[in-house]
Coordinates of C-alpha atoms and ligand atoms in Angstrom, one line a residue:
M158 CA -118.8 31.6 -177.1
K159 CA -119.1 29.1 -179.9
K160 CA -116.5 29.1 -182.6
N161 CA -115.9 27.0 -185.8
V162 CA -112.3 25.9 -186.3
R163 CA -111.2 25.3 -189.9
L164 CA -109.0 22.3 -190.6
N165 CA -106.2 22.6 -193.2
T166 CA -105.5 18.9 -193.4
P167 CA -108.3 16.4 -193.4
F168 CA -108.3 13.7 -190.8
T169 CA -107.8 10.3 -192.4
D170 CA -106.5 8.2 -189.6
Q171 CA -109.3 6.1 -188.2
K172 CA -109.0 2.3 -188.7
P173 CA -112.5 1.3 -190.0
G174 CA -114.3 -1.5 -188.2
T175 CA -113.2 -0.7 -184.6
S176 CA -115.5 0.8 -182.1
G177 CA -113.3 3.8 -181.5
L178 CA -109.9 5.3 -182.1
R179 CA -106.8 3.9 -180.4
K180 CA -103.5 5.6 -181.1
S181 CA -100.3 6.8 -179.4
S182 CA -100.7 9.7 -176.9
K183 CA -98.4 11.7 -179.1
Q184 CA -100.8 11.3 -182.0
F185 CA -103.7 12.5 -179.9
E186 CA -101.6 15.6 -179.0
E187 CA -101.4 16.6 -182.6
P188 CA -103.4 19.8 -183.1
N189 CA -107.1 19.2 -183.9
Y190 CA -106.6 15.4 -183.9
L191 CA -108.9 14.5 -181.0
E192 CA -111.3 17.3 -182.0
S193 CA -111.7 16.0 -185.6
F194 CA -112.7 12.5 -184.4
I195 CA -115.1 14.0 -181.8
E196 CA -116.7 16.2 -184.5
A197 CA -117.3 13.1 -186.6
I198 CA -118.9 11.4 -183.7
F199 CA -121.3 14.3 -182.9
Q200 CA -122.2 14.6 -186.6
N201 CA -123.2 10.9 -186.8
L202 CA -124.5 9.8 -183.5
T203 CA -128.4 9.8 -183.3
G204 CA -130.1 12.1 -180.8
V205 CA -127.3 14.6 -180.2
G206 CA -129.6 17.7 -180.1
G207 CA -131.2 17.6 -176.6
G208 CA -129.6 14.2 -175.7
T209 CA -127.7 12.9 -172.7
L210 CA -124.1 11.7 -173.1
I211 CA -122.0 9.6 -170.6
L212 CA -118.4 10.6 -170.4
G213 CA -115.4 9.3 -168.5
G214 CA -112.2 7.3 -168.8
D215 CA -109.6 5.1 -167.1
G216 CA -107.5 8.0 -165.8
R217 CA -104.6 7.7 -168.2
Y218 CA -102.5 10.5 -169.5
G219 CA -104.8 12.7 -171.7
N220 CA -108.0 11.9 -169.8
R221 CA -108.6 15.3 -168.3
R222 CA -107.7 17.2 -171.4
A223 CA -110.0 15.1 -173.5
I224 CA -112.9 15.5 -171.1
D225 CA -112.5 19.3 -171.3
V226 CA -112.5 19.3 -175.1
I227 CA -115.4 16.8 -175.4
L228 CA -117.5 18.8 -172.9
R229 CA -117.0 22.0 -174.8
M230 CA -117.7 20.3 -178.2
A231 CA -120.8 18.6 -176.8
A232 CA -122.1 22.0 -175.7
A233 CA -121.4 23.4 -179.2
H234 CA -123.4 20.6 -180.8
G235 CA -126.5 21.0 -178.6
I236 CA -126.2 18.1 -176.2
S237 CA -128.4 19.0 -173.2
R238 CA -126.6 17.0 -170.5
V239 CA -123.3 15.2 -170.0
V240 CA -122.9 12.9 -167.1
T241 CA -119.3 12.7 -166.1
T242 CA -117.4 11.6 -163.0
I243 CA -115.1 12.7 -160.2
D244 CA -111.6 12.9 -161.5
G245 CA -113.0 11.6 -164.8
I246 CA -112.7 8.0 -163.5
L247 CA -115.3 5.6 -165.1
S248 CA -114.7 2.0 -166.0
T249 CA -116.1 0.6 -169.2
P250 CA -118.7 -1.6 -167.6
A251 CA -119.8 1.2 -165.3
A252 CA -120.1 3.5 -168.3
S253 CA -122.3 0.9 -170.0
H254 CA -124.5 0.7 -167.0
L255 CA -124.9 4.5 -166.8
I256 CA -125.8 4.7 -170.5
R257 CA -128.6 2.3 -169.9
T258 CA -130.0 3.7 -166.6
R259 CA -129.7 7.4 -167.8
K260 CA -131.3 6.5 -171.2
A261 CA -128.3 8.3 -172.8
I262 CA -127.8 8.5 -176.6
G263 CA -124.4 6.8 -175.9
G264 CA -121.1 7.2 -174.1
I265 CA -117.5 8.2 -174.8
I266 CA -114.9 6.2 -172.8
L267 CA -111.4 7.5 -172.8
S268 CA -109.2 4.5 -172.7
A269 CA -106.8 2.4 -174.8
S270 CA -107.9 -0.5 -172.6
H271 CA -105.0 -2.9 -171.9
N272 CA -102.4 -0.9 -173.8
P273 CA -99.8 1.1 -171.7
G274 CA -100.5 4.8 -171.1
G275 CA -98.5 8.0 -170.4
P276 CA -96.9 10.4 -172.8
E277 CA -95.0 7.5 -174.5
G278 CA -98.0 5.1 -174.3
D279 CA -101.4 5.0 -176.0
F280 CA -104.7 6.8 -175.7
G281 CA -108.1 6.0 -177.0
V282 CA -111.6 7.1 -177.6
K283 CA -114.2 4.3 -177.3
L284 CA -117.7 5.1 -178.5
N285 CA -120.7 3.2 -177.1
G286 CA -124.3 3.3 -178.4
S287 CA -127.6 3.8 -176.7
N288 CA -127.8 0.1 -175.7
G289 CA -124.6 0.6 -173.7
G290 CA -122.5 -1.6 -176.0
P291 CA -119.6 -0.8 -178.4
A292 CA -120.8 1.3 -181.4
S293 CA -122.1 -0.8 -184.3
E294 CA -120.0 -1.3 -187.4
T295 CA -122.6 0.8 -189.3
L296 CA -122.0 3.8 -187.0
T297 CA -118.2 3.5 -187.0
S298 CA -118.1 3.2 -190.7
A299 CA -120.3 6.3 -191.0
I300 CA -117.9 8.2 -188.7
F301 CA -114.9 7.0 -190.7
E302 CA -116.5 8.2 -194.0
F303 CA -117.3 11.5 -192.4
T304 CA -113.7 12.1 -191.2
Q305 CA -112.5 11.8 -194.9
N306 CA -114.1 15.1 -195.8
L307 CA -114.0 16.9 -192.5
S308 CA -113.2 20.6 -192.9
E309 CA -114.2 22.2 -189.6
Y310 CA -115.3 21.5 -186.1
S311 CA -117.4 23.4 -183.5
I312 CA -116.4 24.1 -179.9
I313 CA -117.3 26.5 -177.2
E314 CA -114.7 28.6 -175.5
S315 CA -114.9 28.3 -171.7
E316 CA -112.8 27.5 -168.6
P317 CA -112.3 23.8 -167.7
I318 CA -114.7 22.8 -165.0
S319 CA -113.4 21.1 -161.8
L320 CA -113.9 17.4 -161.5
N321 CA -112.9 17.3 -157.9
Q322 CA -116.3 16.8 -156.5
A323 CA -119.9 15.9 -157.4
G324 CA -122.1 18.8 -158.6
N325 CA -123.9 20.4 -161.5
Y326 CA -122.2 23.0 -163.8
L327 CA -123.2 24.8 -167.0
I328 CA -121.3 25.1 -170.2
G329 CA -123.2 27.3 -172.7
G330 CA -126.8 25.9 -172.4
M331 CA -125.5 22.4 -171.4
T332 CA -125.6 20.9 -168.0
V333 CA -122.6 19.0 -166.8
E334 CA -123.4 16.6 -164.0
V335 CA -120.4 15.3 -162.1
I336 CA -121.2 12.2 -160.2
D337 CA -119.2 9.5 -158.3
G338 CA -118.5 6.9 -161.0
V339 CA -118.3 4.1 -158.5
D340 CA -121.7 4.2 -156.7
D341 CA -124.2 3.1 -159.3
Y342 CA -121.9 0.3 -160.4
L343 CA -121.5 -1.2 -157.0
A344 CA -125.2 -0.9 -156.3
L345 CA -125.8 -3.0 -159.5
M346 CA -123.3 -5.6 -158.3
Q347 CA -125.2 -5.9 -155.0
Q348 CA -128.4 -6.7 -156.9
L349 CA -126.7 -9.5 -158.7
F350 CA -124.7 -11.3 -156.0
D351 CA -125.2 -12.3 -152.4
F352 CA -122.9 -9.9 -150.6
D353 CA -123.6 -11.2 -147.1
L354 CA -122.7 -14.8 -148.1
I355 CA -119.5 -13.6 -149.9
R356 CA -118.5 -11.4 -146.9
N357 CA -118.9 -14.3 -144.4
F358 CA -117.1 -16.7 -146.6
L359 CA -114.1 -14.4 -147.3
N360 CA -113.7 -13.4 -143.7
K361 CA -113.8 -16.9 -142.3
D362 CA -110.6 -18.1 -143.9
F363 CA -110.3 -17.2 -147.6
P364 CA -107.7 -14.6 -148.1
I365 CA -107.8 -12.8 -151.5
V366 CA -105.8 -10.3 -153.3
F367 CA -106.8 -8.0 -156.1
D368 CA -104.3 -6.1 -158.3
A369 CA -105.8 -2.9 -159.9
L370 CA -102.5 -2.4 -161.8
H371 CA -102.8 1.4 -161.1
A372 CA -105.8 1.5 -163.5
V373 CA -109.5 2.4 -163.3
T374 CA -110.7 -0.5 -161.0
G375 CA -108.6 0.8 -158.0
P376 CA -111.3 3.0 -156.5
Y377 CA -114.1 0.4 -157.3
A378 CA -112.1 -2.5 -155.8
K379 CA -111.1 -0.5 -152.7
Q380 CA -114.7 0.3 -151.9
L381 CA -115.9 -3.2 -152.9
F382 CA -113.4 -5.4 -151.2
E383 CA -112.0 -3.3 -148.3
G384 CA -115.3 -1.4 -147.8
I385 CA -118.4 -3.4 -148.4
L386 CA -116.9 -6.9 -148.1
K387 CA -114.7 -5.9 -145.1
M388 CA -111.5 -7.5 -146.3
P389 CA -108.3 -6.3 -144.6
L390 CA -106.7 -3.1 -145.9
G391 CA -104.1 -4.0 -148.5
T392 CA -106.3 -6.6 -150.1
V393 CA -106.3 -4.3 -153.2
K394 CA -102.9 -3.6 -154.5
N395 CA -101.8 -0.8 -156.8
A396 CA -105.2 0.9 -156.1
V397 CA -104.4 4.4 -157.1
P398 CA -105.1 5.1 -160.8
L399 CA -101.9 6.7 -162.3
E400 CA -101.6 8.5 -165.7
D401 CA -99.0 6.0 -166.8
F402 CA -100.2 3.0 -164.7
G403 CA -96.9 3.3 -162.8
G404 CA -95.0 2.4 -165.9
G405 CA -96.8 -1.0 -166.1
H406 CA -98.8 -2.7 -168.8
P407 CA -102.4 -2.8 -167.5
D408 CA -103.1 -6.1 -169.1
P409 CA -104.3 -8.9 -166.7
N410 CA -102.4 -11.9 -168.0
L411 CA -99.5 -14.0 -166.7
T412 CA -96.9 -11.9 -168.4
Y413 CA -98.0 -8.4 -167.6
A414 CA -99.6 -9.1 -164.2
H415 CA -96.6 -11.2 -163.1
E416 CA -96.5 -9.7 -159.5
L417 CA -100.0 -11.0 -158.8
A418 CA -99.3 -14.3 -160.7
N419 CA -96.2 -14.9 -158.5
L420 CA -98.2 -14.3 -155.3
L421 CA -100.7 -17.0 -156.3
L422 CA -98.5 -19.5 -158.2
E423 CA -95.4 -19.3 -156.0
G424 CA -96.7 -18.0 -152.7
N425 CA -98.8 -19.4 -149.9
N426 CA -100.7 -16.3 -148.6
Y427 CA -103.7 -16.2 -150.8
A428 CA -106.5 -18.6 -151.8
F429 CA -107.7 -16.4 -154.6
G430 CA -106.3 -13.6 -156.8
A431 CA -107.6 -11.4 -159.6
A432 CA -106.8 -8.4 -161.7
C433 CA -108.5 -6.2 -164.3
D434 CA -107.2 -4.2 -167.2
G435 CA -106.9 -0.5 -167.8
D436 CA -110.6 0.2 -168.3
G437 CA -111.9 -2.6 -166.0
D438 CA -113.6 -4.8 -168.6
R439 CA -111.1 -7.7 -168.5
N440 CA -110.4 -10.1 -165.7
M441 CA -107.8 -12.7 -164.7
I442 CA -108.7 -15.3 -162.1
L443 CA -106.1 -17.2 -160.1
G444 CA -106.3 -19.7 -157.3
K445 CA -103.5 -21.1 -155.1
A446 CA -101.1 -22.6 -157.6
C447 CA -103.8 -22.4 -160.2
F448 CA -104.4 -20.2 -163.2
V449 CA -107.9 -20.2 -164.7
N450 CA -107.9 -20.0 -168.5
P451 CA -110.5 -17.4 -169.5
S452 CA -112.3 -19.9 -171.8
D453 CA -112.6 -22.3 -168.9
S454 CA -113.7 -19.5 -166.7
L455 CA -116.7 -18.8 -169.0
A456 CA -117.6 -22.5 -169.0
I457 CA -117.4 -22.7 -165.2
L458 CA -119.5 -19.6 -164.7
A459 CA -122.1 -21.1 -167.1
A460 CA -122.1 -24.5 -165.4
N461 CA -122.5 -22.9 -161.9
A462 CA -124.6 -19.9 -162.8
T463 CA -127.5 -20.8 -160.5
C464 CA -125.2 -20.2 -157.5
A465 CA -125.7 -16.4 -158.1
P466 CA -129.1 -14.8 -157.2
A467 CA -129.1 -13.0 -160.6
Y468 CA -129.0 -16.2 -162.5
A469 CA -130.8 -18.5 -160.1
D470 CA -133.5 -19.3 -162.7
G471 CA -130.9 -20.6 -165.1
L472 CA -129.5 -19.2 -168.4
V473 CA -131.3 -18.6 -171.7
G474 CA -128.2 -19.2 -173.8
V475 CA -124.5 -18.5 -174.0
A476 CA -122.1 -17.1 -176.6
R477 CA -118.4 -17.1 -177.1
S478 CA -116.1 -15.5 -179.7
M479 CA -114.8 -17.9 -182.4
P480 CA -111.2 -18.2 -181.0
T481 CA -112.5 -18.9 -177.5
S482 CA -112.4 -22.6 -176.6
A483 CA -115.5 -24.7 -177.0
A484 CA -115.6 -25.5 -173.3
V485 CA -118.7 -23.4 -172.8
D486 CA -120.4 -25.2 -175.8
V487 CA -120.1 -28.5 -173.9
V488 CA -121.8 -26.9 -170.9
A489 CA -124.6 -25.4 -173.0
K490 CA -125.3 -28.8 -174.6
K491 CA -125.5 -30.5 -171.2
L492 CA -127.8 -27.7 -169.9
G493 CA -129.9 -27.8 -173.1
I494 CA -129.5 -24.1 -173.8
L495 CA -128.7 -22.1 -176.9
S496 CA -125.0 -21.4 -177.7
F497 CA -123.6 -19.0 -180.3
E498 CA -120.2 -18.4 -181.9
T499 CA -119.4 -14.8 -182.9
P500 CA -116.4 -13.0 -184.3
T501 CA -113.9 -11.4 -181.9
G502 CA -115.1 -8.2 -180.2
W503 CA -117.8 -7.5 -177.7
K504 CA -120.1 -5.6 -180.2
F505 CA -121.1 -8.9 -181.7
F506 CA -122.8 -10.0 -178.5
G507 CA -124.9 -6.9 -178.5
N508 CA -127.8 -8.2 -180.7
L509 CA -127.9 -11.5 -178.9
L510 CA -128.1 -9.8 -175.5
D511 CA -130.6 -7.2 -176.7
K512 CA -132.9 -9.9 -178.2
G513 CA -132.7 -12.0 -174.9
L514 CA -131.1 -15.0 -176.7
I515 CA -128.1 -15.2 -174.3
T516 CA -127.4 -14.5 -170.6
L517 CA -123.7 -15.0 -170.4
C518 CA -120.9 -14.5 -173.0
G519 CA -117.2 -14.3 -173.1
E520 CA -113.9 -14.2 -175.0
E521 CA -110.6 -16.0 -174.5
S522 CA -108.9 -12.6 -174.1
F523 CA -109.9 -12.4 -170.4
G524 CA -113.4 -11.0 -171.2
T525 CA -116.5 -12.3 -169.5
G526 CA -119.9 -10.7 -169.1
S527 CA -123.7 -11.0 -169.0
D528 CA -126.9 -9.3 -169.8
H529 CA -126.5 -6.9 -166.8
V530 CA -124.6 -4.5 -169.1
R531 CA -123.4 -4.5 -172.7
E532 CA -119.7 -4.7 -172.1
K533 CA -117.5 -7.3 -170.6
D534 CA -117.1 -6.7 -166.9
G535 CA -114.0 -7.5 -164.9
L536 CA -115.1 -7.0 -161.3
W537 CA -118.4 -8.7 -162.1
A538 CA -116.5 -11.8 -163.1
V539 CA -114.4 -11.7 -159.9
L540 CA -117.6 -11.4 -157.8
F541 CA -119.2 -14.2 -159.7
W542 CA -116.3 -16.5 -159.0
L543 CA -116.4 -15.5 -155.3
Q544 CA -120.1 -16.2 -155.2
I545 CA -119.5 -19.7 -156.6
L546 CA -116.6 -20.4 -154.2
A547 CA -118.7 -19.2 -151.3
V548 CA -121.7 -21.4 -152.2
K549 CA -119.6 -24.5 -152.9
G550 CA -117.0 -24.1 -150.2
L551 CA -114.3 -25.3 -152.5
T552 CA -110.9 -24.0 -153.7
V553 CA -110.4 -22.7 -157.2
S554 CA -108.4 -25.8 -158.2
E555 CA -111.1 -28.1 -156.8
I556 CA -113.7 -26.3 -158.9
M557 CA -111.6 -26.7 -162.0
A558 CA -110.9 -30.4 -161.4
Q559 CA -114.5 -31.1 -160.8
H560 CA -115.5 -29.3 -163.9
W561 CA -113.0 -31.2 -166.1
S562 CA -114.0 -34.5 -164.6
R563 CA -117.6 -33.7 -165.6
F564 CA -117.3 -32.1 -169.0
G565 CA -113.8 -33.0 -170.1
R566 CA -111.0 -30.5 -170.6
H567 CA -110.3 -28.2 -173.5
Y568 CA -106.5 -27.6 -173.5
Y569 CA -106.1 -24.1 -174.7
S570 CA -103.4 -21.6 -175.3
R571 CA -102.9 -18.3 -177.1
H572 CA -99.5 -17.3 -178.5
D573 CA -99.1 -13.6 -179.3
Y574 CA -96.3 -12.4 -181.5
E575 CA -96.2 -8.6 -181.0
E576 CA -94.6 -5.7 -183.0
I577 CA -94.0 -7.7 -186.2
P578 CA -93.4 -5.4 -189.2
N579 CA -96.7 -5.0 -191.0
V580 CA -95.6 -6.4 -194.3
I581 CA -94.1 -9.5 -192.8
A582 CA -97.2 -10.2 -190.8
E583 CA -99.5 -9.6 -193.8
N584 CA -97.5 -11.8 -196.1
L585 CA -97.4 -14.6 -193.5
F586 CA -101.1 -14.4 -193.0
D587 CA -102.0 -14.2 -196.8
R588 CA -99.7 -17.2 -197.5
V589 CA -101.5 -19.3 -194.9
E590 CA -104.9 -18.2 -196.2
S591 CA -104.2 -19.1 -199.7
S592 CA -103.1 -22.6 -198.7
L593 CA -106.3 -23.3 -196.7
S594 CA -108.4 -24.6 -199.6
Q595 CA -105.9 -27.5 -200.2
M596 CA -105.8 -28.6 -196.5
V597 CA -109.2 -30.2 -196.1
G598 CA -108.8 -34.0 -195.9
N599 CA -105.1 -33.8 -195.4
K600 CA -103.2 -34.5 -192.2
F601 CA -102.3 -31.8 -189.7
A602 CA -100.3 -32.8 -186.5
G603 CA -101.3 -36.4 -187.1
R604 CA -105.0 -35.7 -187.4
E605 CA -107.3 -35.0 -190.3
V606 CA -108.4 -31.5 -191.4
T607 CA -112.2 -31.3 -191.5
L608 CA -112.5 -27.6 -192.3
A609 CA -110.1 -24.8 -193.2
D610 CA -111.4 -21.3 -193.9
N611 CA -111.5 -17.6 -193.1
F612 CA -114.4 -17.3 -190.5
S613 CA -117.4 -15.4 -191.6
Y614 CA -120.4 -14.7 -189.3
L615 CA -124.1 -14.4 -190.1
D616 CA -125.8 -12.4 -187.3
P617 CA -128.9 -14.4 -186.4
V618 CA -130.7 -11.2 -185.3
D619 CA -130.2 -8.7 -188.1
N620 CA -128.8 -11.1 -190.8
S621 CA -125.8 -9.0 -191.4
V622 CA -122.6 -10.9 -192.6
T623 CA -119.2 -10.1 -191.2
Q624 CA -116.3 -11.7 -193.2
K625 CA -112.6 -12.5 -192.7
Q626 CA -112.7 -12.9 -189.0
G627 CA -109.8 -15.3 -188.6
L628 CA -108.2 -18.4 -190.3
R629 CA -109.5 -21.6 -188.8
I630 CA -108.1 -25.1 -189.1
L631 CA -110.5 -27.6 -187.6
L632 CA -109.4 -31.2 -187.0
N633 CA -111.4 -34.4 -186.8
D634 CA -110.7 -34.9 -183.0
G635 CA -112.2 -31.5 -182.1
S636 CA -108.8 -29.7 -182.1
R637 CA -108.4 -26.3 -183.6
V638 CA -105.7 -23.8 -184.6
I639 CA -106.7 -20.2 -185.4
L640 CA -104.7 -17.3 -186.8
R641 CA -105.7 -13.7 -186.5
L642 CA -104.0 -10.3 -186.8
S643 CA -104.9 -8.0 -183.9
G644 CA -107.1 -5.0 -184.4
T645 CA -106.1 -3.2 -181.2
G646 CA -102.3 -3.0 -181.4
T647 CA -100.7 0.3 -182.2
K648 CA -97.1 -0.8 -183.0
G649 CA -96.6 -2.9 -186.1
A650 CA -98.8 -6.0 -186.3
T651 CA -99.6 -8.6 -183.6
L652 CA -100.2 -12.2 -184.8
R653 CA -102.4 -14.3 -182.5
V654 CA -102.2 -18.0 -182.7
Y655 CA -105.0 -19.8 -180.8
L656 CA -104.5 -23.5 -180.0
E657 CA -107.1 -26.0 -178.7
S658 CA -107.5 -29.7 -178.2
Y659 CA -110.1 -31.6 -176.3
S660 CA -109.6 -34.4 -173.8
S661 CA -112.8 -36.2 -172.6
A662 CA -113.6 -36.7 -169.0
N663 CA -112.0 -40.2 -169.1
G664 CA -108.8 -38.9 -170.7
E665 CA -105.7 -37.0 -169.4
L666 CA -107.0 -34.0 -167.5
F667 CA -103.9 -32.6 -165.8
L668 CA -101.2 -32.1 -168.5
D669 CA -99.4 -28.8 -168.9
P670 CA -101.3 -27.1 -171.8
Q671 CA -98.1 -26.3 -173.7
Q672 CA -97.2 -29.9 -173.6
A673 CA -100.7 -31.1 -174.5
L674 CA -100.7 -28.7 -177.5
S675 CA -97.1 -29.3 -178.5
G676 CA -98.0 -31.2 -181.7
L677 CA -100.3 -28.3 -182.9
I678 CA -97.7 -25.7 -181.9
K679 CA -95.0 -27.3 -184.0
E680 CA -97.3 -28.0 -187.0
I681 CA -98.6 -24.4 -187.2
D682 CA -95.1 -23.0 -187.0
D683 CA -94.1 -25.3 -189.9
L684 CA -97.1 -24.3 -191.9
A685 CA -97.0 -20.5 -191.3
E686 CA -93.2 -20.2 -191.0
I687 CA -93.7 -18.0 -188.0
Q688 CA -90.2 -18.3 -186.5
K689 CA -88.5 -18.1 -189.9
R690 CA -90.5 -15.1 -191.1
T691 CA -90.6 -13.0 -187.9
G692 CA -87.2 -14.0 -186.6
M693 CA -88.9 -14.5 -183.2
T694 CA -87.9 -17.8 -181.5
R695 CA -90.8 -17.6 -179.1
P696 CA -94.1 -15.7 -178.7
T697 CA -94.1 -12.3 -176.8
V698 CA -97.0 -13.5 -174.6
I699 CA -98.2 -17.0 -173.9
T700 CA -101.6 -17.4 -172.3
Ligands
LIG46 C1 -108.4 -7.8 -178.5 C2 -109.0 -9.2 -178.0 C3 -110.5 -9.2 -178.2 C4 -111.1 -8.0 -177.5 C5 -110.4 -6.7 -177.9 C6 -110.9 -5.5 -177.1 O1 -108.6 -7.6 -179.8 O2 -108.4 -10.2 -178.7 O3 -111.0 -10.4 -177.8 O4 -112.5 -7.9 -177.7 O5 -109.0 -6.8 -177.7 O6 -110.6 -5.6 -175.8 P1 -107.5 -7.9 -181.0 O7 -108.1 -7.5 -182.3 O8 -106.3 -7.2 -180.6 O9 -107.3 -9.4 -180.9 V1 -110.5 -4.3 -174.7 O10 -110.2 -4.8 -173.2 O11 -109.7 -3.3 -175.6 O12 -112.0 -3.5 -174.8
LIG47 CO1 -110.4 -3.3 -171.7

């Protein structure tokens, strides 16, 4: 039976400009909180009446309850079919693929991505549009506006359906189709890469390890590596998705995936290691005693793309987010293909991919992807690396060294300062911003400042302009320092400092990045007074 629930207090809590809602699990447990946001989605998404919706999540605490609520609200709003998955497990790239193949009106992915989960952690609702990518700014703004005046929501009363096995169910007049969320995705991967070649290469003498961090990629990786690619049992670690990710932080970087990092950087058992984040869209790539910076990873995939059957004819173009290093630009130039610089966030790649202007794209934050879906894709990146390694018969560090000796090296690092009180972070940021206009022509870390601004982006496809996407200081030798405040944190503010300097192929290629960037690190701290204002003597995370 359908009922309308009146809301006494309006919902005013969505941060505009993000493709969904990411908050503490506690906040999501407040009465009518989740329901209010879902109502706003169903009132603003195009094609709800009679449409198909994709629904799933990364298995974190709150996943099952949210699926139950969303199914009953979808039925109340006249959606004709919801495709959801066994145990509600669906990675972000797999959801993007399903949206596209099922010609859905969009998808709802229940995840706070790389943020920790559990009753004390975070939960999230990510909304994707009919192209399979993160919802556009126009749609999220409309949803936000709608929440400001929300007074009731509609829901159907019915028992939760079981997600234990595949099958079709009915809620009101709506069909709920429960499928295995892994199958379609792995079928797509087999179209893109040469699985026989990879299988033979790995099983000859190339031991690998994958850490699923108790998050969504566990079931995908088990079937992929230990099933289809016939690697030994135990190749996939922490493979069972847990509601609190086993107490860990499902963020694949050297700090939070330190167990895996130690196996590769200290140990001798593996030639290759990788991890993905909570919802499976990020990737970290490691070789023996070798960490692949995500910006380099994008450049290396671009330079060697023709190793993979899917990209054998070459690339149309590439794109990177503004703070991502320019390593891929150098490759694009050499290949004579288009390259684009977009603001942070995958949604900005959507238009370029839909228009066929780019084939590969990526972000420094461990995100890499292609035109096969409209999200970044963690396991895809891992397979792409394995494909290149198998074709070349080289180790990861050999591939890196070869790349740098051909294209030069972009020393790169990101320093994150987490949980800064909001006022302190905002003051710090505003102070630097107001000093930018006087910087051009002056010295910075012994070099000359050629440009200093707050990055603004003109979308070449729809001509929309997105402003204030990060403070940039560009120097005359190609070095850059960038400052941003995170849009995905849920506790205080996170300041991100991005540092980059270029060494040509004839220069020093094997320095420690922190050492190579030490002049920039010191100068930005002097300028922004990071230590002084935050009281933090070092970043929370260094990548
Ligand atoms: C971070 C990353 C950004 C990424 C975003 C979503 O955003 O820096 O590159 O697109 O997370 O990733 P921010 O605003 O905190 O810097 V995920 O894995 O949540 O979909
Ligand atoms: Co993610």
